[in-house]
Short mmCIF file of N, CA, C and O in Angstrom, two decimals:
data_model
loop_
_atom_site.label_atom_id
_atom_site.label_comp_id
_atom_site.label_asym_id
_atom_site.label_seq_id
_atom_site.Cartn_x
_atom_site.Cartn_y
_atom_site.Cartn_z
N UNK V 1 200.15 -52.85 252.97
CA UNK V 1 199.47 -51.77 252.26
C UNK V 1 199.92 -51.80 250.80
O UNK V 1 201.08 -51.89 250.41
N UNK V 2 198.93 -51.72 250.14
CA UNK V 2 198.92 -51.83 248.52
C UNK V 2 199.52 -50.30 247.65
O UNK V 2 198.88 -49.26 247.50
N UNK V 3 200.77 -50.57 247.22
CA UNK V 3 201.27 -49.25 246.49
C UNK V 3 200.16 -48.25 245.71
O UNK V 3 199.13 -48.74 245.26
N UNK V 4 200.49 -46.63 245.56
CA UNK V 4 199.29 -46.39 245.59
C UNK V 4 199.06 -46.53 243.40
O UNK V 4 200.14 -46.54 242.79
N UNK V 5 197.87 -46.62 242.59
CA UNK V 5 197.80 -46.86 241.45
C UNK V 5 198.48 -45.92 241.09
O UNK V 5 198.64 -44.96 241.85
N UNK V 6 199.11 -45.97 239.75
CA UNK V 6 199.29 -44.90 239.08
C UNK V 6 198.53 -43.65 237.82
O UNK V 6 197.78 -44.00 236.91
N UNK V 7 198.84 -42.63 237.99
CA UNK V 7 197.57 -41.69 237.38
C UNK V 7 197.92 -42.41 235.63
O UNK V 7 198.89 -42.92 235.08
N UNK V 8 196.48 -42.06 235.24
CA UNK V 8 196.27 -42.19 233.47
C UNK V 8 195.50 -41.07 233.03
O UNK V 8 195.07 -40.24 233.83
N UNK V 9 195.29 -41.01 231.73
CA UNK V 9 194.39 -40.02 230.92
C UNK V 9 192.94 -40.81 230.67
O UNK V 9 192.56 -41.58 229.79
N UNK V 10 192.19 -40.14 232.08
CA UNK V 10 190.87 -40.66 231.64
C UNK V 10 190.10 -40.21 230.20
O UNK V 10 189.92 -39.08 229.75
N UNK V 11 189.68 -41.61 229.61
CA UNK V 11 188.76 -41.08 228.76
C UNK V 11 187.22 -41.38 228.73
O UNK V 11 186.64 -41.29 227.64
N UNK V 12 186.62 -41.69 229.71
CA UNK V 12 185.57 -41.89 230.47
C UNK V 12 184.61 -41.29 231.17
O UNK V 12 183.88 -42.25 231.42
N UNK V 13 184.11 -40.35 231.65
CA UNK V 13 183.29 -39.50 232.27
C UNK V 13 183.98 -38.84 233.71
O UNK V 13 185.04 -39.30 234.12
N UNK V 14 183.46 -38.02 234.24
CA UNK V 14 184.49 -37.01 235.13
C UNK V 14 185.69 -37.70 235.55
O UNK V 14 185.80 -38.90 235.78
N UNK V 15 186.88 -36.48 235.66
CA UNK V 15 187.92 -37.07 236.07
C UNK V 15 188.23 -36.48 237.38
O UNK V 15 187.66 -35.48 237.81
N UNK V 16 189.33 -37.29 238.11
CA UNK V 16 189.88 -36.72 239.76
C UNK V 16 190.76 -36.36 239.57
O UNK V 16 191.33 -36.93 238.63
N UNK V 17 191.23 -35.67 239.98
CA UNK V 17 192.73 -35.17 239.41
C UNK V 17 193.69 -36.01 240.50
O UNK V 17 194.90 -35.76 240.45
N UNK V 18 193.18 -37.07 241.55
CA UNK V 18 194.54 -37.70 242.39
C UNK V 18 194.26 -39.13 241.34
O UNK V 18 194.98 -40.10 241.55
N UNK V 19 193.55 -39.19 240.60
CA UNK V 19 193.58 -40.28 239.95
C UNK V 19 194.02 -40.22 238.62
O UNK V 19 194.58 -41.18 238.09
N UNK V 20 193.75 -38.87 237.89
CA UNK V 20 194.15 -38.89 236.55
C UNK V 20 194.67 -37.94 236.12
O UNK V 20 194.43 -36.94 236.80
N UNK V 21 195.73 -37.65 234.69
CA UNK V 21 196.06 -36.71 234.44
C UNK V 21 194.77 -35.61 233.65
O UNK V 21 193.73 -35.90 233.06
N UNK V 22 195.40 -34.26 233.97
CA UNK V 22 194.58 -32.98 234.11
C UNK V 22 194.68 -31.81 233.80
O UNK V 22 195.62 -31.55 234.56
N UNK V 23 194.48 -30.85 233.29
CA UNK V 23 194.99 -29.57 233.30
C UNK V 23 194.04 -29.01 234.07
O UNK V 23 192.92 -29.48 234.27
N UNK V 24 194.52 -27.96 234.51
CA UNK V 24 194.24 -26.87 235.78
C UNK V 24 192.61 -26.10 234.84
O UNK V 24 192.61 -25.44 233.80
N UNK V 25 191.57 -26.44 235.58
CA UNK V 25 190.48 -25.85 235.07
C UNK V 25 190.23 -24.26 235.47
O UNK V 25 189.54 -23.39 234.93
N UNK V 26 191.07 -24.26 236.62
CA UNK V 26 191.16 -22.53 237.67
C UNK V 26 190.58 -21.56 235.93
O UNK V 26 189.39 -21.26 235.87
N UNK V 27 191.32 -21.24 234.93
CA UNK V 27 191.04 -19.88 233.87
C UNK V 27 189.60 -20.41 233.20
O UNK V 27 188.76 -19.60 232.81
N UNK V 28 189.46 -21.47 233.13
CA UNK V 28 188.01 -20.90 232.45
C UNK V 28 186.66 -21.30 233.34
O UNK V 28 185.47 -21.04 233.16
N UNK V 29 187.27 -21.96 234.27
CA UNK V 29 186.03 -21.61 235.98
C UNK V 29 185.89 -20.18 236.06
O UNK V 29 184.77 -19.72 236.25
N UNK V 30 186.92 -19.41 235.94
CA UNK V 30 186.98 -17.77 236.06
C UNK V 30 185.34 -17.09 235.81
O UNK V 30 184.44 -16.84 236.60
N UNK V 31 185.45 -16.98 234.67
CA UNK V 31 184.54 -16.57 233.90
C UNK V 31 183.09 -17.29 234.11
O UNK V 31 182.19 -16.46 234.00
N UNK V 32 182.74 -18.29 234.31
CA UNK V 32 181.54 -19.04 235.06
C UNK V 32 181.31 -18.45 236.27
O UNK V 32 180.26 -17.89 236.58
N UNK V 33 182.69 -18.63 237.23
CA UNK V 33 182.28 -17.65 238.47
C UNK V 33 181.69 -16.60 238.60
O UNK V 33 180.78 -16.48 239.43
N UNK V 34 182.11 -15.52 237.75
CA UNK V 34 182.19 -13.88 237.66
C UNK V 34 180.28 -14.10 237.18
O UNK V 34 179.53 -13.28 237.70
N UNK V 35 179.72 -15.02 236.38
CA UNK V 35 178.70 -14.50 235.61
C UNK V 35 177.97 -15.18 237.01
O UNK V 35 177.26 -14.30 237.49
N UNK V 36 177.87 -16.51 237.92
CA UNK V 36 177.39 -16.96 238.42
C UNK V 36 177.07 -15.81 240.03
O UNK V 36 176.16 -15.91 240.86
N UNK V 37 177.71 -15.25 239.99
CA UNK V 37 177.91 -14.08 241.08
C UNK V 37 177.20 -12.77 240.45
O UNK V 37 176.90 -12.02 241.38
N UNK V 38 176.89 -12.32 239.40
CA UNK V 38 176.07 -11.66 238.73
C UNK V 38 174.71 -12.32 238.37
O UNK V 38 174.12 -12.02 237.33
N UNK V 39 174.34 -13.06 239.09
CA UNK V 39 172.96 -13.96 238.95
C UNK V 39 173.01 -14.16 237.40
O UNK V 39 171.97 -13.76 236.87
N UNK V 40 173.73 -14.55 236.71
CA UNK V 40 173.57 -14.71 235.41
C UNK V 40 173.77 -16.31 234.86
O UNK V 40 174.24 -17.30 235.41
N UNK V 41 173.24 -16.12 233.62
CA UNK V 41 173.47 -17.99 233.31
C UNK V 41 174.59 -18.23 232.39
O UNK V 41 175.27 -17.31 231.93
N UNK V 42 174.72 -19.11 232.19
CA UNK V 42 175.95 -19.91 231.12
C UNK V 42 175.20 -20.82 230.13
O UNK V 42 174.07 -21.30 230.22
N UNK V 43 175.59 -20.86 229.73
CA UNK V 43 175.74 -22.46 228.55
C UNK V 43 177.43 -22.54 228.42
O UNK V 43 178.19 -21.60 228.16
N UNK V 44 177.83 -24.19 228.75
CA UNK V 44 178.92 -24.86 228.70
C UNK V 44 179.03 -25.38 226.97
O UNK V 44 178.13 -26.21 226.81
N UNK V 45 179.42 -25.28 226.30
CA UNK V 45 179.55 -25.91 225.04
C UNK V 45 180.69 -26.48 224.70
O UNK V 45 181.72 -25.83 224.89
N UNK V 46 180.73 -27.41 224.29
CA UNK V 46 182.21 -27.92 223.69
C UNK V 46 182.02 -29.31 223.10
O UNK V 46 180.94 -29.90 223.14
N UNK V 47 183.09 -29.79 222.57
CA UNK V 47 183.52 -31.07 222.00
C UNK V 47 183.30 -32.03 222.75
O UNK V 47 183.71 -31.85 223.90
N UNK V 48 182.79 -33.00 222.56
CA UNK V 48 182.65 -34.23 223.88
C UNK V 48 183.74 -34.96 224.34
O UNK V 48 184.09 -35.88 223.60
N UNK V 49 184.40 -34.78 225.38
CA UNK V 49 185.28 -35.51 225.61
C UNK V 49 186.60 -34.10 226.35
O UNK V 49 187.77 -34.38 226.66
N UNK V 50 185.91 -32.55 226.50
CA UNK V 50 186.95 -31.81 226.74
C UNK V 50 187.01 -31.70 228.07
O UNK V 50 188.10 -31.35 228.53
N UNK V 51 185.95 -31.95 228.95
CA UNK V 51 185.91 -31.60 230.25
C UNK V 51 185.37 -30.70 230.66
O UNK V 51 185.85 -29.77 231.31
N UNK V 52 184.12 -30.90 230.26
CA UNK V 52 182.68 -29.98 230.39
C UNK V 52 182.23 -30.72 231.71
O UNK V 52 182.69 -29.95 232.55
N UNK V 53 181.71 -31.61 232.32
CA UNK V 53 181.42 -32.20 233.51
C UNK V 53 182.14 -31.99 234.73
O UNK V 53 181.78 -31.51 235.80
N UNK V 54 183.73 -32.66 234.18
CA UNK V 54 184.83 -32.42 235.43
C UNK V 54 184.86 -30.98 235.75
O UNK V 54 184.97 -30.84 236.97
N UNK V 55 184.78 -29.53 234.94
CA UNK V 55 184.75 -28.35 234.90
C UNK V 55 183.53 -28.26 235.82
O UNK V 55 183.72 -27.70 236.90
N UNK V 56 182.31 -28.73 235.54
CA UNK V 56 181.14 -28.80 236.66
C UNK V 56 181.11 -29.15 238.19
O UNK V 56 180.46 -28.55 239.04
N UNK V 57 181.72 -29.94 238.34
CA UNK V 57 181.85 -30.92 239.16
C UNK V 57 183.16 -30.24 239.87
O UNK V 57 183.00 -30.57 241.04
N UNK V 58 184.07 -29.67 239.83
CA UNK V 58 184.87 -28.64 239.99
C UNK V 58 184.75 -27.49 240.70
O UNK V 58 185.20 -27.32 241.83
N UNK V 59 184.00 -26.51 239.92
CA UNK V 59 183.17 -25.43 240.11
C UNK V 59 181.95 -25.96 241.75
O UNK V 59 181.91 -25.54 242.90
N UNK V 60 181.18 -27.02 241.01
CA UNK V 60 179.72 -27.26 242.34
C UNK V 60 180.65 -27.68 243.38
O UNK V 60 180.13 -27.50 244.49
N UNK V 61 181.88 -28.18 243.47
CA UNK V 61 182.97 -28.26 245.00
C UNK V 61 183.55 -27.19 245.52
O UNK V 61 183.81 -27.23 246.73
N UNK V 62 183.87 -26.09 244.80
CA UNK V 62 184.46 -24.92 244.85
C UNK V 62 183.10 -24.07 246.11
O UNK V 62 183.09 -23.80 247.31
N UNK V 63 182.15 -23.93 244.97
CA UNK V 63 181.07 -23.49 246.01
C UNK V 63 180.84 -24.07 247.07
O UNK V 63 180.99 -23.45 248.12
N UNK V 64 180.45 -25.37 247.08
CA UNK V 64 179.97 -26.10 247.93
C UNK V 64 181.12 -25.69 249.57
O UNK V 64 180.62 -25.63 250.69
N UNK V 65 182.59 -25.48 249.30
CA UNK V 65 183.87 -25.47 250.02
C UNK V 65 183.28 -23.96 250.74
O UNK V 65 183.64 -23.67 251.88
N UNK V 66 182.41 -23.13 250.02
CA UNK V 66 182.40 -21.96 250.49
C UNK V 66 181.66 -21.41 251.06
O UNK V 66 181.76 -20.26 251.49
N UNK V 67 180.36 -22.48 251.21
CA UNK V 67 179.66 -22.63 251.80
C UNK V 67 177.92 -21.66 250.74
O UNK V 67 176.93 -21.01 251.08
N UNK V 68 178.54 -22.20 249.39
CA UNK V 68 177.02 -21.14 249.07
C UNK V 68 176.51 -22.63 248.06
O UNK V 68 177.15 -23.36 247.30
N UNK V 69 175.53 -22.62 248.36
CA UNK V 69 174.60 -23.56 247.55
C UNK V 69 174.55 -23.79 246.03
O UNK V 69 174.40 -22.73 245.41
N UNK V 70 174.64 -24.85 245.29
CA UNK V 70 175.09 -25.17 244.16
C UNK V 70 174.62 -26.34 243.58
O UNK V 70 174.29 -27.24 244.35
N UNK V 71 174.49 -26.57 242.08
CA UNK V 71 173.71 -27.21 241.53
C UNK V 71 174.28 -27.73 240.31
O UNK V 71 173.90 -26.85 239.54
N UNK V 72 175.04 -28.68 239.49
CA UNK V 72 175.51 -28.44 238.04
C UNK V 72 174.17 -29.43 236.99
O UNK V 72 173.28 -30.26 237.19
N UNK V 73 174.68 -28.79 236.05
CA UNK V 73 173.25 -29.24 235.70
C UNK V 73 173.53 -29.52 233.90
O UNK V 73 173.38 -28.89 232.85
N UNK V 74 174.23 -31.44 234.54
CA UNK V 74 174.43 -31.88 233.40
C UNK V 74 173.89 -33.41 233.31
O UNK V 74 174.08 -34.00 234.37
N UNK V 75 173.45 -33.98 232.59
CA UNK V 75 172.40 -35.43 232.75
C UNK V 75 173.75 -36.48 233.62
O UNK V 75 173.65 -37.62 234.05
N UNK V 76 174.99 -35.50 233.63
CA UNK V 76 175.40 -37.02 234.29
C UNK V 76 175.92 -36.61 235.87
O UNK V 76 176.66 -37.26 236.60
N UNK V 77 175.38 -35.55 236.08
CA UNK V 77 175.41 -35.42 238.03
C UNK V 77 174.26 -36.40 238.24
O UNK V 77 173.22 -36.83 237.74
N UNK V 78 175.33 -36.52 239.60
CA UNK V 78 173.79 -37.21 240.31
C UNK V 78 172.67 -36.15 240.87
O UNK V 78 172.91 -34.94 240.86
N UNK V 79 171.40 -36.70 241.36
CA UNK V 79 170.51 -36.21 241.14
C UNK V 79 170.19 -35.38 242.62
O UNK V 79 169.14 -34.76 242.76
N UNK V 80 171.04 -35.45 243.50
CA UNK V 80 171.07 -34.17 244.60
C UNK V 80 172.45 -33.41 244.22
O UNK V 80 173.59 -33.70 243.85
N UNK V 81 171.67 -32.28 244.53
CA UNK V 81 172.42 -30.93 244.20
C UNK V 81 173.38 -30.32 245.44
O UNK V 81 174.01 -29.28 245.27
#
């Protein structure tokens, strides 16, 4: 059995957190949650490269874990929701 890789700082498109280093997205999922539970919308904005996707991709597992239906809706999900 092959030792397991060691984590890096992706700079590439979504990250895993057993694969790469990360900070804890939990405080500003917060606030997405709270509005997404108030049938309300968002816009994600930021710098390219901050973790606007992985934050997506995060969040649509969170739901998905909880069993309520979910969708992120950025050109680089794949195309089932």
């Amino acid at each position: 059995m092959r030792p397991p890789r060691a984590k890096y700082f992706n700079t590439t498109g979504p990250c895993d957190p057993k694969r790469h280093y990360m900070l804890s997205l939990t405080p500003q999922l917060r606030r997405a949650r709270e509005l997404i539970e108030s049938d309300r919308s968002f816009v994600l904005h930021a710098p390219r490269q901050t973790g606007k996707a992985t934050a997506l991709y995060e969040l649509k597992s969170e739901l998905k874990a909880e069993g309520e239906s979910s969708c992120c809706g950025t050109g680089s999900c794949p195309p089932t929701c």
